[in-house]
Tab-separated table of C-alpha atoms in Angstrom:
chain	number	residue	atom	x	y	z
A	1	UNK	CA	-12.672	-0.143	-36.560
A	2	UNK	CA	-15.336	1.761	-34.582
A	3	UNK	CA	-13.830	3.444	-31.456
A	4	UNK	CA	-16.215	4.393	-28.523
A	5	UNK	CA	-15.698	7.276	-26.209
A	6	UNK	CA	-14.108	5.172	-23.654
A	7	UNK	CA	-11.451	3.909	-26.279
A	8	UNK	CA	-10.411	7.683	-26.859
A	9	UNK	CA	-9.934	8.061	-23.344
A	10	UNK	CA	-7.795	5.175	-22.837
A	11	UNK	CA	-5.816	6.092	-25.786
A	12	UNK	CA	-5.169	9.662	-24.437
A	13	UNK	CA	-4.116	8.237	-21.013
A	14	UNK	CA	-1.815	5.703	-22.532
A	15	UNK	CA	-0.106	8.793	-24.702
A	16	UNK	CA	0.188	10.443	-21.516
A	17	UNK	CA	2.092	7.583	-19.800
A	18	UNK	CA	4.421	7.175	-22.548
A	19	UNK	CA	5.344	10.908	-22.061
A	20	UNK	CA	5.680	10.713	-18.342
A	21	UNK	CA	7.973	7.714	-18.796
A	22	UNK	CA	10.388	9.370	-21.239
A	23	UNK	CA	10.347	12.941	-19.069
A	24	UNK	CA	11.393	10.966	-16.159
A	25	UNK	CA	14.554	10.368	-17.910
A	26	UNK	CA	15.168	13.789	-18.726
A	27	UNK	CA	14.495	15.459	-15.414
A	28	UNK	CA	17.913	16.412	-13.370
A	29	UNK	CA	16.295	17.305	-10.052
A	30	UNK	CA	15.434	14.139	-8.377
A	31	UNK	CA	12.524	15.428	-6.084
A	32	UNK	CA	11.021	16.555	-9.475
A	33	UNK	CA	11.291	13.093	-10.747
A	34	UNK	CA	9.575	11.654	-7.674
A	35	UNK	CA	6.779	13.716	-8.063
A	36	UNK	CA	6.028	12.851	-11.769
A	37	UNK	CA	6.454	9.336	-10.726
A	38	UNK	CA	3.520	9.890	-8.285
A	39	UNK	CA	1.601	11.224	-11.455
A	40	UNK	CA	2.426	8.036	-13.445
A	41	UNK	CA	1.151	5.837	-10.689
A	42	UNK	CA	-2.072	7.743	-10.478
A	43	UNK	CA	-2.593	7.585	-14.297
A	44	UNK	CA	-1.779	3.901	-14.193
A	45	UNK	CA	-4.301	3.351	-11.535
A	46	UNK	CA	-7.052	4.965	-14.000
A	47	UNK	CA	-6.176	2.694	-16.753
A	48	UNK	CA	-6.509	-0.276	-14.862
A	49	UNK	CA	-9.863	0.777	-13.829
A	50	UNK	CA	-10.903	1.202	-17.551
A	51	UNK	CA	-9.671	-2.056	-18.201
A	52	UNK	CA	-12.188	-3.572	-15.653
A	53	UNK	CA	-9.750	-4.411	-13.065
A	54	UNK	CA	-10.573	-2.522	-9.853
A	55	UNK	CA	-8.832	-4.927	-7.686
A	56	UNK	CA	-5.383	-3.900	-9.358
A	57	UNK	CA	-6.566	-0.245	-9.235
A	58	UNK	CA	-6.792	0.035	-5.621
A	59	UNK	CA	-3.344	-1.980	-5.301
A	60	UNK	CA	-1.591	0.596	-7.603
A	61	UNK	CA	-3.099	3.456	-6.010
A	62	UNK	CA	-2.104	2.289	-2.446
A	63	UNK	CA	1.424	1.043	-3.577
A	64	UNK	CA	2.113	3.992	-5.623
A	65	UNK	CA	1.431	6.444	-2.717
A	66	UNK	CA	3.799	4.439	-0.300
A	67	UNK	CA	6.584	3.877	-2.630
A	68	UNK	CA	6.550	7.885	-3.776
A	69	UNK	CA	6.693	8.664	-0.146
A	70	UNK	CA	9.469	6.188	0.601
A	71	UNK	CA	11.318	7.627	-2.363
A	72	UNK	CA	10.787	10.991	-0.986
A	73	UNK	CA	12.344	10.255	2.156
A	74	UNK	CA	15.255	8.663	0.511
A	75	UNK	CA	15.690	11.884	-1.652
A	76	UNK	CA	15.638	14.075	1.528
A	77	UNK	CA	18.405	11.974	3.213
A	78	UNK	CA	20.562	11.987	0.202
A	79	UNK	CA	21.466	14.669	-2.432
A	80	UNK	CA	18.835	16.196	-4.497
A	81	UNK	CA	20.771	16.640	-7.702
A	82	UNK	CA	21.769	13.773	-9.963
A	83	UNK	CA	25.477	13.485	-10.225
A	84	UNK	CA	26.865	14.041	-13.564
B	1	UNK	CA	5.815	20.610	9.037
B	2	UNK	CA	4.763	20.992	12.669
B	3	UNK	CA	1.712	23.112	11.950
B	4	UNK	CA	-1.259	23.365	14.358
B	5	UNK	CA	-4.059	22.996	11.508
B	6	UNK	CA	-2.383	19.869	10.021
B	7	UNK	CA	-2.005	17.980	13.383
B	8	UNK	CA	-5.707	18.524	14.046
B	9	UNK	CA	-6.813	17.422	10.504
B	10	UNK	CA	-4.611	14.459	10.727
B	11	UNK	CA	-5.812	13.494	14.133
B	12	UNK	CA	-9.453	13.231	12.702
B	13	UNK	CA	-8.332	11.501	9.366
B	14	UNK	CA	-6.149	8.940	10.915
B	15	UNK	CA	-8.590	6.718	12.581
B	16	UNK	CA	-10.658	6.413	9.147
B	17	UNK	CA	-8.033	5.442	7.078
B	18	UNK	CA	-6.899	2.680	9.377
B	19	UNK	CA	-10.531	1.613	9.534
B	20	UNK	CA	-10.811	1.541	5.844
B	21	UNK	CA	-7.639	-0.337	5.552
B	22	UNK	CA	-8.969	-3.300	8.094
B	23	UNK	CA	-12.247	-2.895	5.823
B	24	UNK	CA	-10.334	-3.923	2.568
B	25	UNK	CA	-8.379	-6.530	4.234
B	26	UNK	CA	-11.467	-8.457	5.733
B	27	UNK	CA	-13.475	-8.009	2.486
B	28	UNK	CA	-10.676	-9.104	0.300
B	29	UNK	CA	-12.156	-12.416	-0.540
B	30	UNK	CA	-15.324	-11.195	-1.826
B	31	UNK	CA	-14.771	-7.613	-3.235
B	32	UNK	CA	-12.086	-5.629	-5.014
B	33	UNK	CA	-9.050	-5.029	-2.859
B	34	UNK	CA	-7.175	-7.718	-0.924
B	35	UNK	CA	-4.854	-8.291	2.104
B	36	UNK	CA	-1.735	-6.541	-0.018
B	37	UNK	CA	-3.603	-3.235	-0.699
B	38	UNK	CA	-5.349	-3.226	2.716
B	39	UNK	CA	-1.917	-3.768	4.616
B	40	UNK	CA	-0.460	-0.752	2.664
B	41	UNK	CA	-3.367	1.367	3.671
B	42	UNK	CA	-3.170	0.591	7.323
B	43	UNK	CA	0.680	1.161	7.232
B	44	UNK	CA	0.096	4.700	5.360
B	45	UNK	CA	-1.856	5.601	8.554
B	46	UNK	CA	1.016	5.020	10.572
B	47	UNK	CA	3.180	6.712	8.316
B	48	UNK	CA	1.123	9.638	7.934
B	49	UNK	CA	1.217	9.841	12.079
B	50	UNK	CA	4.996	9.471	11.873
B	51	UNK	CA	5.419	12.261	9.351
B	52	UNK	CA	3.258	14.810	11.163
B	53	UNK	CA	3.904	14.212	14.860
B	54	UNK	CA	7.602	13.093	14.765
B	55	UNK	CA	9.062	9.877	14.611
B	56	UNK	CA	9.893	9.623	18.298
B	57	UNK	CA	5.981	9.829	19.041
B	58	UNK	CA	5.308	7.199	16.590
B	59	UNK	CA	8.084	4.801	18.094
B	60	UNK	CA	6.506	5.084	21.425
B	61	UNK	CA	3.103	3.772	19.931
B	62	UNK	CA	4.647	1.079	18.079
B	63	UNK	CA	7.878	-0.126	19.376
B	64	UNK	CA	10.318	-2.124	17.422
B	65	UNK	CA	9.448	-5.430	19.466
B	66	UNK	CA	5.658	-5.391	18.293
B	67	UNK	CA	6.867	-4.953	14.831
B	68	UNK	CA	9.082	-7.694	14.755
B	69	UNK	CA	6.395	-9.951	16.586
B	70	UNK	CA	3.693	-9.050	13.958
B	71	UNK	CA	6.035	-9.295	11.114
B	72	UNK	CA	7.013	-12.909	12.274
B	73	UNK	CA	3.634	-14.226	13.661
B	74	UNK	CA	1.886	-12.930	10.419
B	75	UNK	CA	3.824	-15.277	8.116
B	76	UNK	CA	3.425	-18.012	10.670
B	77	UNK	CA	-0.470	-17.652	10.777
B	78	UNK	CA	-0.427	-18.253	7.043
B	79	UNK	CA	1.387	-21.621	7.634
B	80	UNK	CA	-0.988	-22.615	10.333
B	81	UNK	CA	-3.927	-21.943	8.056
B	82	UNK	CA	-2.282	-23.932	5.378
B	83	UNK	CA	-1.666	-26.960	7.886
B	84	UNK	CA	-5.480	-27.247	8.551
B	85	UNK	CA	-5.510	-29.304	5.326
B	86	UNK	CA	-2.865	-31.511	5.971
B	87	UNK	CA	-4.359	-32.373	9.348
B	88	UNK	CA	-7.331	-33.317	7.543
B	89	UNK	CA	-5.699	-35.402	5.112
B	90	UNK	CA	-5.911	-33.282	2.178
B	91	UNK	CA	-3.342	-31.187	0.198
B	92	UNK	CA	-1.829	-27.986	1.694
B	93	UNK	CA	-4.076	-24.864	1.756
B	94	UNK	CA	-7.230	-26.675	0.804
B	95	UNK	CA	-10.545	-25.056	1.473
B	96	UNK	CA	-13.359	-26.878	0.553
B	97	UNK	CA	-11.633	-30.305	0.458
B	98	UNK	CA	-10.946	-29.818	4.296
B	99	UNK	CA	-14.531	-29.996	4.933
B	100	UNK	CA	-15.160	-26.288	5.556
B	101	UNK	CA	-18.984	-25.221	5.180
B	102	UNK	CA	-18.470	-22.229	2.465
B	103	UNK	CA	-22.195	-20.899	3.256
B	104	UNK	CA	-24.084	-18.726	0.787
B	105	UNK	CA	-21.984	-16.986	-1.870
B	106	UNK	CA	-21.532	-13.418	-1.666
B	107	UNK	CA	-21.303	-13.025	2.088
B	108	UNK	CA	-18.368	-12.516	4.278
B	109	UNK	CA	-17.928	-16.401	5.298
B	110	UNK	CA	-18.145	-17.519	1.679
B	111	UNK	CA	-14.179	-17.271	1.282
B	112	UNK	CA	-13.835	-19.928	3.973
B	113	UNK	CA	-10.012	-19.991	5.095
B	114	UNK	CA	-9.048	-17.285	2.732
B	115	UNK	CA	-10.436	-14.489	4.857
B	116	UNK	CA	-8.598	-15.712	7.920
B	117	UNK	CA	-5.287	-16.144	5.656
B	118	UNK	CA	-5.882	-12.492	4.694
B	119	UNK	CA	-5.673	-11.166	8.216
B	120	UNK	CA	-2.299	-12.679	8.637
B	121	UNK	CA	-1.147	-11.398	5.363
B	122	UNK	CA	-2.297	-7.756	5.762
B	123	UNK	CA	-0.694	-7.418	9.224
B	124	UNK	CA	2.586	-8.669	7.822
B	125	UNK	CA	2.555	-6.319	4.846
B	126	UNK	CA	1.636	-3.444	7.329
B	127	UNK	CA	4.268	-4.127	9.759
B	128	UNK	CA	6.942	-4.778	6.818
B	129	UNK	CA	6.159	-1.051	5.582
B	130	UNK	CA	6.302	0.566	8.742
B	131	UNK	CA	9.595	-1.191	9.407
B	132	UNK	CA	10.981	0.190	5.988
B	133	UNK	CA	9.832	3.679	6.853
B	134	UNK	CA	11.251	3.636	10.332
B	135	UNK	CA	14.513	2.516	9.137
B	136	UNK	CA	14.882	5.036	6.404
B	137	UNK	CA	13.692	8.182	8.711
B	138	UNK	CA	16.264	7.290	11.628
B	139	UNK	CA	19.033	6.668	9.481
B	140	UNK	CA	20.609	10.373	9.586
B	141	UNK	CA	21.847	11.633	12.891
């Protein structure tokens, strides 16, 4: 099977996405987990853009920022460390 | 968080963020974007204002009463646009069947009723997001 340069980029981004999703489970500090979730949303927007759906890319970027801000407010209002 | 440079930069940027949000809402029918993404962008400009200038000043500009009104009447606007089809004797939310001239494809009026529906949905999404943010911010006393 012949892969173009765009396909290699997509594979790299998808591997990064899997790594980030697994790492959110292991992070104990909730503020750091929210920041990593923002990176997840950004990479997901890039993947939508490479799959030729700019509509979903704009929605993902806007909604990702908004939910990240809301979750950050919740983290500041409650405790920052995860309870064992 | 109450920095002078931050306040001046945000005061310059916020109108453009809001304008871009309304652009995405209005052109949702013919270009990438849509009323959901545009409404969230409009809400983000208000959230940035409330984060930098404080929650009390944001509540002076956008009282709870206005948010409740836009929240309710945005949904009602969607139903009113849908009822245009029923008044004409064709199914709910019908566009071309209701006898609306769609014009030249690619222009802003080519969406027919869709562009008008998008305004209501965008305003409703924006007010919902702003209400969520205000409720979470004022929780702690």
